[in-house]
Each structure stands twice: as C-alpha cells, then as structure tokens.
Coordinates of C-alpha atoms in Angstrom, one line a residue:
X1 CA 46.1 4.6 28.6
X2 CA 43.5 1.8 26.8
X3 CA 40.4 3.1 26.7
X4 CA 41.2 6.3 25.1
X5 CA 42.0 4.6 22.4
X6 CA 39.1 2.5 22.2
X7 CA 36.9 4.8 22.2
X8 CA 38.6 7.4 19.5
X9 CA 37.4 4.8 16.8
X10 CA 34.2 4.6 18.2
X11 CA 33.2 8.9 18.2
X12 CA 30.3 7.6 15.1
X13 CA 29.0 5.1 17.6
X14 CA 29.0 7.5 19.2
X15 CA 27.4 10.2 17.1
X16 CA 23.2 11.0 17.2
X17 CA 21.1 11.2 14.0
X18 CA 20.8 14.0 11.0
X19 CA 19.0 16.4 13.9
X20 CA 22.8 16.4 15.9
X21 CA 24.6 17.5 13.0
X22 CA 21.8 20.2 12.0
X23 CA 23.6 22.7 13.4
X24 CA 27.5 23.2 12.5
X25 CA 30.7 25.9 12.7
X26 CA 29.3 28.4 10.0
X27 CA 31.1 31.4 8.1
X28 CA 31.5 33.9 10.9
X29 CA 29.4 37.8 9.9
X30 CA 30.8 39.5 12.4
X31 CA 34.3 41.2 13.7
X32 CA 33.6 40.7 17.3
X33 CA 31.5 36.9 17.1
X34 CA 32.0 34.9 20.5
X35 CA 30.6 31.8 19.2
X36 CA 33.4 29.5 16.9
X37 CA 32.7 30.2 13.0
X38 CA 35.1 29.7 9.9
X39 CA 36.1 33.1 8.4
X40 CA 36.1 33.0 5.1
X41 CA 38.8 34.8 2.0
X42 CA 41.4 35.1 4.0
X43 CA 45.0 33.8 2.7
X44 CA 46.1 30.7 3.6
X45 CA 47.9 30.0 6.7
X46 CA 51.1 28.3 5.6
X47 CA 53.3 28.8 8.9
X48 CA 52.5 24.4 9.9
X49 CA 52.0 23.2 6.9
X50 CA 53.1 19.4 7.0
X51 CA 55.0 17.9 3.4
X52 CA 51.0 16.2 3.1
X53 CA 48.3 15.1 4.9
X54 CA 46.8 16.4 7.6
X55 CA 48.1 19.1 10.2
X56 CA 46.3 21.0 12.9
X57 CA 47.2 23.9 15.0
X58 CA 46.8 27.1 17.1
X59 CA 47.7 30.3 16.5
X60 CA 46.0 33.6 18.5
X61 CA 42.6 33.1 18.6
X62 CA 42.4 30.9 15.2
X63 CA 41.7 27.1 14.8
X64 CA 43.7 25.8 11.8
X65 CA 42.2 23.0 9.5
X66 CA 44.7 22.1 7.0
X67 CA 45.4 18.7 4.4
X68 CA 47.2 18.7 1.8
X69 CA 47.9 16.1 -0.8
X70 CA 45.3 15.9 -4.1
X71 CA 42.1 15.2 -2.9
X72 CA 38.4 15.0 -4.2
X73 CA 37.2 16.3 -0.6
X74 CA 38.7 16.6 3.0
X75 CA 36.1 17.1 5.9
X76 CA 36.3 16.4 9.5
X77 CA 35.3 13.4 11.1
X78 CA 34.4 13.9 14.3
X79 CA 35.7 16.5 16.6
X80 CA 34.8 19.9 15.4
X81 CA 30.9 20.2 14.1
X82 CA 31.7 21.9 10.3
X83 CA 29.3 23.4 8.5
X84 CA 31.0 21.9 4.9
X85 CA 33.2 20.5 4.2
X86 CA 37.3 21.8 4.6
X87 CA 37.9 24.7 1.6
X88 CA 40.0 24.0 -1.6
X89 CA 42.2 26.7 -1.1
X90 CA 45.0 26.0 -4.0
X91 CA 44.6 21.8 -5.8
X92 CA 46.3 20.5 -3.0
X93 CA 46.0 22.6 -0.6
X94 CA 42.4 22.1 1.8
X95 CA 41.7 24.9 4.4
X96 CA 40.6 26.0 7.3
X97 CA 40.2 28.3 10.0
X98 CA 38.3 29.0 12.9
X99 CA 37.8 32.0 14.8
X100 CA 37.5 31.7 19.0
X101 CA 38.6 33.9 21.1
X102 CA 38.4 31.0 23.6
X103 CA 41.6 29.4 21.0
X104 CA 44.0 29.1 23.0
X105 CA 42.4 27.3 25.4
X106 CA 40.6 24.2 23.4
X107 CA 41.7 20.5 24.1
X108 CA 39.7 19.1 21.0
X109 CA 41.3 15.3 19.1
X110 CA 40.1 16.5 15.5
X111 CA 39.7 13.4 13.0
X112 CA 39.9 14.2 9.3
X113 CA 38.5 12.4 6.3
X114 CA 39.3 12.6 2.7
X115 CA 38.0 11.3 -0.3
X116 CA 40.7 10.6 -2.8
X117 CA 38.5 10.1 -6.2
X118 CA 35.5 11.3 -6.6
X119 CA 33.2 7.3 -6.5
X120 CA 35.7 6.3 -4.1
X121 CA 35.4 4.7 -0.5
X122 CA 36.0 7.7 2.8
X123 CA 39.9 7.1 4.5
X124 CA 40.0 8.5 7.8
X125 CA 43.2 9.6 9.9
X126 CA 44.9 8.7 13.1
X127 CA 43.3 11.4 15.2
X128 CA 45.6 14.4 15.7
X129 CA 46.1 16.7 19.4
X130 CA 45.3 20.1 18.8
X131 CA 45.6 21.4 22.8
X132 CA 46.3 25.5 22.7
X133 CA 48.7 26.3 25.9
X134 CA 46.5 27.0 28.3
X135 CA 43.1 24.2 27.6
X136 CA 41.9 21.8 31.3
X137 CA 44.1 19.3 32.0
X138 CA 42.4 15.7 31.9
X139 CA 42.6 13.2 34.7
X140 CA 44.9 10.2 34.4
X141 CA 44.1 6.6 35.6
X142 CA 45.4 2.9 35.7
X143 CA 42.5 1.0 37.7
X144 CA 40.4 -0.8 35.8
X145 CA 37.4 -1.9 36.7
X146 CA 36.0 -5.5 37.2
X147 CA 33.0 -6.8 35.4
X148 CA 29.2 -8.4 36.4
X149 CA 27.2 -10.7 34.5
X150 CA 23.6 -11.0 33.5
X151 CA 22.8 -13.9 31.4
X152 CA 24.3 -14.3 27.6
X153 CA 21.3 -12.2 26.8
X154 CA 21.8 -9.6 28.9
X155 CA 23.7 -6.5 28.2
X156 CA 26.9 -6.8 31.3
X157 CA 28.2 -4.0 34.2
X158 CA 31.2 -2.9 34.6
X159 CA 31.8 -1.6 38.4
X160 CA 34.8 1.0 39.4
X161 CA 35.7 1.5 43.3
X162 CA 37.3 3.9 44.0
X163 CA 41.3 3.7 46.3
X164 CA 40.5 2.5 49.3
X165 CA 36.6 0.9 48.8
X166 CA 36.1 -1.1 52.7
X167 CA 33.0 -4.1 51.8
X168 CA 29.9 -2.4 54.9
X169 CA 30.8 1.2 53.5
X170 CA 27.8 2.5 51.5
X171 CA 28.6 4.6 48.6
X172 CA 27.0 7.2 46.6
X173 CA 26.9 5.2 43.2
X174 CA 26.6 6.8 39.5
X175 CA 25.3 4.4 36.2
X176 CA 27.2 4.8 33.1
X177 CA 26.0 4.4 29.7
X178 CA 28.5 2.6 27.9
X179 CA 30.1 0.4 29.9
X180 CA 33.3 0.3 28.5
X181 CA 33.6 4.1 29.8
X182 CA 33.2 3.3 33.1
X183 CA 37.4 2.7 32.8
X184 CA 37.2 6.2 33.5
X185 CA 36.4 5.6 36.6
X186 CA 39.8 5.8 37.0
X187 CA 40.0 9.1 36.0
X188 CA 38.7 9.9 39.3
X189 CA 41.5 8.0 41.8
X190 CA 43.8 10.5 42.3
X191 CA 41.3 14.0 43.2
X192 CA 39.3 11.1 45.3
X193 CA 43.6 9.6 47.0
X194 CA 44.4 13.5 48.0
X195 CA 40.8 14.0 49.7
X196 CA 39.5 16.7 47.2
X197 CA 36.6 14.3 45.5
X198 CA 34.7 11.9 48.6
X199 CA 34.8 8.2 47.0
X200 CA 31.7 6.8 45.2
X201 CA 31.6 3.8 43.3
X202 CA 30.7 4.0 38.9
X203 CA 28.9 1.6 36.5
X204 CA 29.5 1.3 33.5
X205 CA 25.8 -0.4 31.8
X206 CA 26.5 -1.6 28.6
X207 CA 23.0 -1.0 26.1
X208 CA 23.3 -4.6 24.6
X209 CA 25.6 -8.2 24.8
X210 CA 28.2 -8.3 23.4
X211 CA 27.5 -9.8 20.1
X212 CA 24.6 -7.7 19.9
X213 CA 26.0 -4.3 19.4
X214 CA 26.0 -1.6 17.1
X215 CA 25.1 2.0 16.6
X216 CA 21.2 1.2 15.3
X217 CA 20.7 -0.2 18.5
X218 CA 22.0 2.1 20.7
X219 CA 20.0 4.8 19.2
X220 CA 17.1 2.9 20.0
X221 CA 18.0 2.0 23.4
X222 CA 19.0 5.9 24.4
X223 CA 16.8 7.3 22.4
X224 CA 13.9 5.2 22.4
X225 CA 12.5 6.6 19.1
X226 CA 10.1 5.3 16.6
X227 CA 7.8 4.7 14.4
X228 CA 4.4 4.4 15.5
X229 CA 3.4 7.6 17.1
X230 CA 2.8 7.9 21.4
X231 CA 5.6 5.1 21.7
X232 CA 8.8 4.6 22.8
X233 CA 11.2 1.6 21.4
X234 CA 10.9 -1.8 22.8
X235 CA 14.5 -1.7 22.9
X236 CA 14.3 1.6 25.6
X237 CA 12.0 0.6 27.4
X238 CA 13.8 -3.4 27.8
X239 CA 16.7 -1.4 29.4
X240 CA 15.0 1.2 31.4
X241 CA 13.6 -2.4 32.6
X242 CA 17.3 -4.0 32.9
X243 CA 18.8 -0.4 34.8
X244 CA 16.2 -0.6 37.4
X245 CA 15.2 -4.3 38.2
X246 CA 18.5 -5.9 37.4
X247 CA 21.4 -4.0 37.3
X248 CA 20.4 -1.3 39.6
X249 CA 19.6 -4.8 42.3
X250 CA 21.7 -6.7 42.1
X251 CA 24.9 -4.1 42.2
X252 CA 23.3 -2.6 45.2
X253 CA 23.1 -6.0 46.8
X254 CA 26.9 -6.7 46.3
X255 CA 28.4 -3.0 47.0
X256 CA 25.4 -1.4 49.5
X257 CA 22.6 1.3 48.8
X258 CA 23.6 4.8 49.1
X259 CA 22.3 6.0 52.3
X260 CA 20.1 8.5 50.6
X261 CA 18.2 9.5 47.2
X262 CA 20.1 12.0 45.7
X263 CA 23.8 9.9 46.5
X264 CA 22.6 7.6 43.5
X265 CA 23.1 9.0 40.1
X266 CA 23.2 8.0 36.3
X267 CA 25.4 9.8 33.4
X268 CA 26.1 10.1 30.1
X269 CA 27.8 11.4 26.5
X270 CA 26.5 12.2 23.2
X271 CA 23.0 9.4 22.7
X272 CA 24.1 8.5 26.6
X273 CA 23.8 11.9 28.0
X274 CA 20.0 12.3 25.8
X275 CA 19.6 8.7 27.8
X276 CA 20.9 9.9 31.6
X277 CA 18.3 12.4 31.4
X278 CA 15.2 11.0 30.8
X279 CA 16.0 8.2 33.3
X280 CA 15.9 10.8 35.8
X281 CA 13.3 12.3 34.8
X282 CA 11.1 8.9 34.1
X283 CA 12.7 7.7 37.7
X284 CA 12.8 10.7 40.1
X285 CA 12.0 8.6 43.3
X286 CA 15.6 6.3 42.0
X287 CA 18.1 9.2 40.7
X288 CA 18.9 12.1 42.8
X289 CA 22.1 13.4 39.5
X290 CA 22.1 13.0 36.3
X291 CA 25.7 13.7 33.9
X292 CA 24.0 14.9 30.7
X293 CA 27.6 15.2 28.0
X294 CA 26.3 16.2 25.2
X295 CA 23.5 15.2 24.2
X296 CA 22.1 14.3 20.7
X297 CA 18.7 14.4 21.1
X298 CA 16.0 15.9 23.9
X299 CA 14.8 13.2 26.5
X300 CA 12.0 11.4 27.1
X301 CA 10.3 13.3 29.0
X302 CA 7.6 11.8 31.6
X303 CA 7.1 12.0 35.0
X304 CA 5.9 14.4 37.4
X305 CA 6.3 18.4 36.0
X306 CA 8.4 19.4 38.1
X307 CA 11.9 16.7 38.1
X308 CA 12.6 16.3 41.9
X309 CA 16.6 15.6 40.2
X310 CA 19.5 17.6 40.3
X311 CA 20.6 17.7 36.3
X312 CA 24.1 19.2 36.1
X313 CA 24.5 19.1 32.0
X314 CA 27.6 20.6 29.4
X315 CA 29.0 20.0 26.4
X316 CA 31.7 21.5 23.6
X317 CA 31.3 25.3 21.6
X318 CA 32.4 23.1 18.9
X319 CA 29.6 20.9 18.8
X320 CA 26.8 24.4 18.5
X321 CA 24.1 21.1 18.2
X322 CA 25.3 19.1 21.1
X323 CA 25.9 22.4 22.9
X324 CA 21.9 23.9 21.8
X325 CA 20.6 21.1 23.0
X326 CA 22.1 20.9 26.1
X327 CA 20.8 24.6 27.2
X328 CA 17.2 23.5 25.8
X329 CA 17.4 20.4 28.2
X330 CA 18.7 22.9 30.9
X331 CA 16.5 25.5 30.5
X332 CA 13.8 23.7 30.4
X333 CA 14.5 21.6 33.2
X334 CA 14.7 25.5 35.1
X335 CA 12.0 26.4 33.8
X336 CA 9.2 24.0 35.7
X337 CA 11.0 24.2 38.8
X338 CA 13.2 22.1 38.3
X339 CA 17.0 22.5 39.9
X340 CA 20.2 22.3 36.7
X341 CA 23.1 24.2 35.8
X342 CA 24.4 23.9 31.8
X343 CA 28.8 24.6 31.4
X344 CA 30.3 24.8 28.2
X345 CA 33.8 23.6 27.9
X346 CA 36.6 24.3 25.0
X347 CA 35.9 20.8 23.1
X348 CA 33.6 19.2 20.5
X349 CA 32.3 16.0 20.7
X350 CA 35.3 14.5 22.3
X351 CA 36.3 12.0 25.3
X352 CA 38.8 13.9 26.9
X353 CA 36.1 17.3 27.7
X354 CA 33.9 14.2 28.6
X355 CA 37.1 13.0 31.2
X356 CA 37.4 16.6 32.5
X357 CA 33.6 17.0 32.7
X358 CA 33.2 13.3 35.2
X359 CA 35.6 15.3 37.1
X360 CA 34.7 18.6 36.9
X361 CA 30.3 16.6 38.0
X362 CA 31.1 14.7 40.6
X363 CA 33.3 17.4 42.5
X364 CA 30.3 19.8 42.6
X365 CA 27.9 16.4 43.3
X366 CA 29.4 15.4 46.2
X367 CA 32.4 17.6 47.1
X368 CA 34.8 16.9 48.7
X369 CA 36.1 13.6 51.7
X370 CA 35.1 14.2 55.3

C-alpha cells in the first residue's frame, strides 16, 4: 500500500525530541520480568543468520535482532527502542535478543542503521517486517482521499469519504494530524462495508504548506514548545486557529457537521498524538473524543480542570518512553475526573500499529452501523 512505503521513510520526522528517547528497552533484571528486556551474556542465536546484512526473527518469547558484517556500530533506526547499540558478539556479528512475553503477538517494522567507519555516514537498511504467528491483523484499503486547499500559504487538508457516502447525511468526523495519513482512512472501509463500524469522514490536516514541511516545524506546531517560559510557540497557536477557524468550518460547510459534539473527534500519532490531546483539552466544546496514539510529549494543558472529552490513549510495549507518557496522560485525565482508557499493543513506534489502533479506536468510539 502506497502510504506504508511513504510513511516508513518518515519515522525520523515523526520521532519526538530527546524526552521520548529517555526511556528505552533495558537489560533484564529478573527471569519473570513482564516488560520487554534485553538478555545479556547468552550465547548468540545463529539459527536464521544471513550471509550478510540485517535479520530479525522471533524464537519463542524472544525477538532476535542481528547484523552480519563488519561495522563500527549498529543500532536500530526506528520501530523498537533499544537502550544503546546492538551488542558486538564477534568482529562480524552484532546481535541483541529481547525477551518479551508477547513475542508471538508482535508486529513491527525494524530499521537497522550502521556506521561502517568511526567518522563515516550512517546507512539505513530497508525495513524488516517482524511478525509473530499471533500478530494483530492490519486492515487494508485502496481508496484515496480528496484534497481541500486554503491558499498557497496555508496547509492543505485531505478528506476521506466512507463507502456509500451520501450528501446531506451528517456523519461523524475525525480530524487527524499529519494530513497525508488520511489515506489510512481507507483501511476503515472494510469494517464500514460490513456494518462492523458506523461510517465516518476522516480529515487529515497538514501541519505546514507543502514547501515548508520539516521536522523542526512539526515539533513547534504540534508540541508548542517555546524558548519563552509560559508562552506557546506561535506556530502552535497559528495552527490551532487554522484548524478551528478555517479547516473545521470549511469541512463542515461542505460535508455537513456532526449531529453532536461527541461525534467530532481529533486524533494523531507520535507528536501528532500529543497535539490531539492538546486540542481536546484546550477546546472541550469542539471535540467530544480524542484518539491519542504514542504521544511523544505531555499535551499542552489548558481549560477546565475536568476534561469533557473522551480519550482513547494507546502505545506499544516496544516503545517504552511513549508507552510511559501515554499512561501518564491517561492517569492525569482520570485523576481530574475525566474519562480515558489506555491500551498497550505488542508493537513499537510503527504505522502498522497506528493503522490497527485507528480501526480499534473508531470502533470503540462509534460502534457498528445502525
């Protein structure tokens, strides 16, 4: 599917600042540790080693990550958050083994990075698909969204319409961070067509005009971090106003507004997940639901002490920093009298997982067709 090929190359862009890298999968400290942990001191697993290059496989309750060949350093560029580089077992073999009780359920892309010489450039492998026999299924789809423009200096929005869309019907609407991801709305088509999921419209909102897109601007726009204490980044404020004053009115003039606030949701992944939580917390009269996936940082807190929105928060076991942050966000909302649930998936910082979460969370939000 086209969107996977594009977004896998964009994982570095989706990654959060140093905070999200501060907690990674560490060495095992007990034989019954329920969390993923690295096994140290064991003999290497050579059962599926290639002649050269990267390899990843699942053996029992273990995820085996290997690189064969001469290199100065080998580490993971995305997917699974290891604490440090792969272990050099021999001069030509790097390997790290993760013990994980849910290994057989794992589904994640693994991207290896190498440095052949100490001062050389980093090289990245093609993503390897690490999929256990009990892994969650990833919904598929092939329909494409429509594009809505607002002028050359403003971001675009992409609109995915459900199968059987009829003008005049007031559908629920989900506004997603990172507009190109709206193509993932097509992965909901099967569930909608079968009646398992009520039909909805998915709107992806870009964070910048096409010619201005870069990771630093994305961080400012979605996290609101500023060098001035107590002030939000102007990019964050401008994008929030763009969403509330331009995008939502234009979308809902064209396609109709949801019948009630609870049927208007906001969502996103990684820094986009933090942004989604911020939008719901800051605008409780606009969004009734928030889908917060792998949030990279705590959201911007503003508004009522008790959130009026319903939060579905999720992250992967193999991305410990994001998982920890997701749990903290959930606990904070609940502690203030709000409604939030947290779900962990046997995956990492990965579009496979977010695609699955999108289906699971929309089903939990809307239920089947009536």
